[in-house]
Coordinates of N, CA and C in Angstrom, one line a residue:
M449 N 1.0 -1.1 0.1 CA 0.0 0.0 0.1 C 0.9 1.3 0.0
E450 N 0.7 2.1 -0.7 CA 1.3 3.5 -1.0 C 0.9 4.4 0.1
K451 N 2.0 5.0 0.6 CA 1.9 5.9 1.3 C 1.1 7.2 0.9
V452 N 0.0 7.8 1.8 CA -0.9 8.7 1.1 C -0.4 10.0 1.9
F453 N -0.2 10.0 2.9 CA 0.1 11.0 4.1 C 1.6 11.1 4.7
Y454 N 2.0 12.1 4.8 CA 3.7 12.3 5.5 C 3.0 13.0 7.0
R455 N 3.5 12.2 8.0 CA 3.5 13.1 9.4 C 4.3 14.3 9.4
S456 N 4.0 15.0 10.4 CA 4.6 16.4 10.6 C 6.1 16.2 10.9
E457 N 6.6 15.0 11.5 CA 8.0 14.6 11.7 C 8.7 14.4 10.5
E458 N 8.0 13.8 9.6 CA 8.5 13.3 8.3 C 8.8 14.7 7.5
V459 N 7.8 15.5 7.4 CA 7.8 16.9 6.8 C 9.0 17.6 7.3
A460 N 8.9 17.8 8.5 CA 10.0 18.5 9.1 C 11.5 18.2 8.5
D461 N 11.6 16.8 8.5 CA 12.9 15.9 8.2 C 13.3 16.6 6.9
L462 N 12.1 16.0 5.9 CA 12.3 16.4 4.6 C 12.8 17.9 4.3
L463 N 12.4 18.8 5.1 CA 12.3 20.1 4.9 C 13.7 20.8 5.7
F464 N 14.5 19.6 6.6 CA 15.7 20.1 7.1 C 15.2 21.2 8.4
I465 N 14.2 21.1 9.1 CA 13.7 21.9 10.1 C 13.5 21.2 11.2
S466 N 13.4 21.7 12.5 CA 13.0 20.7 13.4 C 11.3 20.9 13.3
K467 N 10.7 19.8 14.3 CA 9.2 19.8 14.0 C 8.8 20.9 14.8
Q468 N 9.4 21.4 16.0 CA 8.8 22.5 16.5 C 8.9 24.1 15.6
A469 N 10.0 24.0 14.9 CA 9.9 25.1 13.8 C 8.6 25.3 12.9
L470 N 8.4 24.0 12.2 CA 7.4 23.6 11.3 C 5.9 23.9 12.2
F471 N 5.9 23.6 13.3 CA 4.6 23.8 14.3 C 4.5 25.6 14.3
N472 N 5.7 26.2 14.5 CA 5.7 27.6 15.0 C 5.3 28.3 13.6
Q473 N 5.9 27.9 12.5 CA 5.5 28.4 11.4 C 4.2 28.4 11.0
I474 N 3.5 27.3 11.0 CA 2.1 27.0 10.8 C 1.2 28.0 11.7
S475 N 1.6 28.1 13.1 CA 0.9 28.8 13.8 C 1.1 30.5 13.6
K476 N 2.1 30.8 13.2 CA 2.5 32.1 12.8 C 1.4 32.5 11.6
N477 N 1.6 31.6 10.5 CA 0.7 31.8 9.3 C -1.0 32.0 9.6
K478 N -1.0 31.0 10.6 CA -2.6 30.9 10.9 C -3.0 32.2 11.6
Q479 N -2.3 32.9 12.5 CA -2.5 34.2 13.1 C -2.2 35.4 12.4
G480 N -1.8 35.0 11.2 CA -1.7 36.2 10.4 C -0.4 37.0 10.4
C481 N 0.5 36.5 11.3 CA 1.9 37.2 11.5 C 2.8 36.7 10.7
G482 N 2.6 35.6 10.2 CA 3.7 35.1 9.2 C 3.4 34.8 8.0
N483 N 4.6 34.9 6.9 CA 4.0 34.8 5.6 C 4.9 33.6 5.2
Y484 N 5.1 32.7 5.7 CA 5.8 31.2 5.4 C 5.5 30.5 4.3
P485 N 6.0 30.2 3.4 CA 5.3 29.1 2.2 C 5.4 27.8 3.0
L486 N 4.4 27.1 3.0 CA 4.2 25.9 3.9 C 3.3 25.0 2.7
P487 N 3.8 23.7 3.0 CA 3.2 22.7 2.1 C 1.8 22.2 2.7
P488 N 0.8 22.3 1.8 CA -0.5 21.7 2.2 C -0.7 20.9 3.0
H489 N -1.8 20.9 3.9 CA -1.6 20.1 5.1 C -3.3 19.9 5.5
I490 N -3.6 19.0 6.4 CA -5.0 18.7 7.1 C -4.8 18.6 8.3
K491 N -5.8 18.8 9.0 CA -5.8 18.5 10.4 C -6.9 17.6 10.9
I492 N -6.3 16.3 11.4 CA -7.4 15.4 12.0 C -7.2 15.1 13.4
G493 N -8.0 15.5 14.3 CA -8.0 15.6 15.6 C -6.8 16.5 16.0
A494 N -5.5 15.9 16.7 CA -4.6 16.9 17.0 C -3.5 16.5 16.0
R495 N -3.4 15.9 15.2 CA -2.3 15.5 14.1 C -2.5 16.2 12.7
L496 N -1.5 16.8 12.4 CA -1.3 17.5 11.0 C -0.7 16.2 10.0
L497 N -1.4 16.2 9.0 CA -0.9 15.3 7.8 C -0.8 16.0 6.7
F498 N 0.2 15.6 5.9 CA 0.6 16.4 4.6 C 0.4 15.5 3.7
P499 N -0.4 15.6 2.5 CA -0.5 14.5 1.3 C 0.6 14.6 0.9
V500 N 1.0 13.4 0.5 CA 2.4 13.0 0.0 C 2.5 13.6 -1.5
E501 N 1.6 13.6 -2.5 CA 1.7 14.0 -3.8 C 1.4 15.6 -3.8
D502 N 0.8 16.1 -3.3 CA 0.8 17.7 -2.9 C 2.1 18.2 -2.3
F503 N 2.6 17.7 -1.3 CA 3.8 18.0 -0.6 C 4.9 18.1 -1.9
H504 N 5.0 17.0 -2.7 CA 6.1 16.9 -3.5 C 5.7 18.1 -4.7
D505 N 4.7 18.3 -5.3 CA 4.2 19.4 -6.0 C 4.6 20.6 -5.4
W506 N 4.3 21.0 -4.1 CA 4.4 22.2 -3.7 C 6.1 22.3 -3.3
L507 N 6.7 21.4 -3.2 CA 8.3 21.3 -3.1 C 8.8 21.8 -4.6
A508 N 8.2 21.2 -5.4 CA 9.0 21.6 -6.8 C 8.7 22.9 -7.2
S509 N 7.5 23.5 -6.7 CA 7.2 24.8 -7.0 C 7.9 26.1 -6.3
Q510 N 8.7 25.6 -5.3 CA 9.3 26.3 -4.4 C 10.6 27.0 -5.3
P511 N 10.8 28.2 -5.2 CA 12.0 28.9 -5.9 C 13.4 28.2 -5.3
R512 N 14.3 28.2 -6.1 CA 15.6 27.8 -5.8 C 16.6 28.8 -6.1
N513 N 17.6 28.9 -5.1 CA 18.7 29.7 -5.0 C 19.8 29.2 -6.0
K514 N 20.3 29.8 -6.9 CA 21.5 29.4 -7.8 C 22.7 29.7 -7.1

């Protein structure tokens, strides 16, 4: 069975940031205090889940430094 969602720990690892930094950025964006580009996610109960395909599409769309 293919993986459909990444957990927040996995996304933080893929982005080379801590899990807490990911949560902080999501919180700041929600409060309107931050303007961080973040991958699409859904919240189910207390868990944040990131659709695998949407995450990789989002990652490919991010600007890269040369």
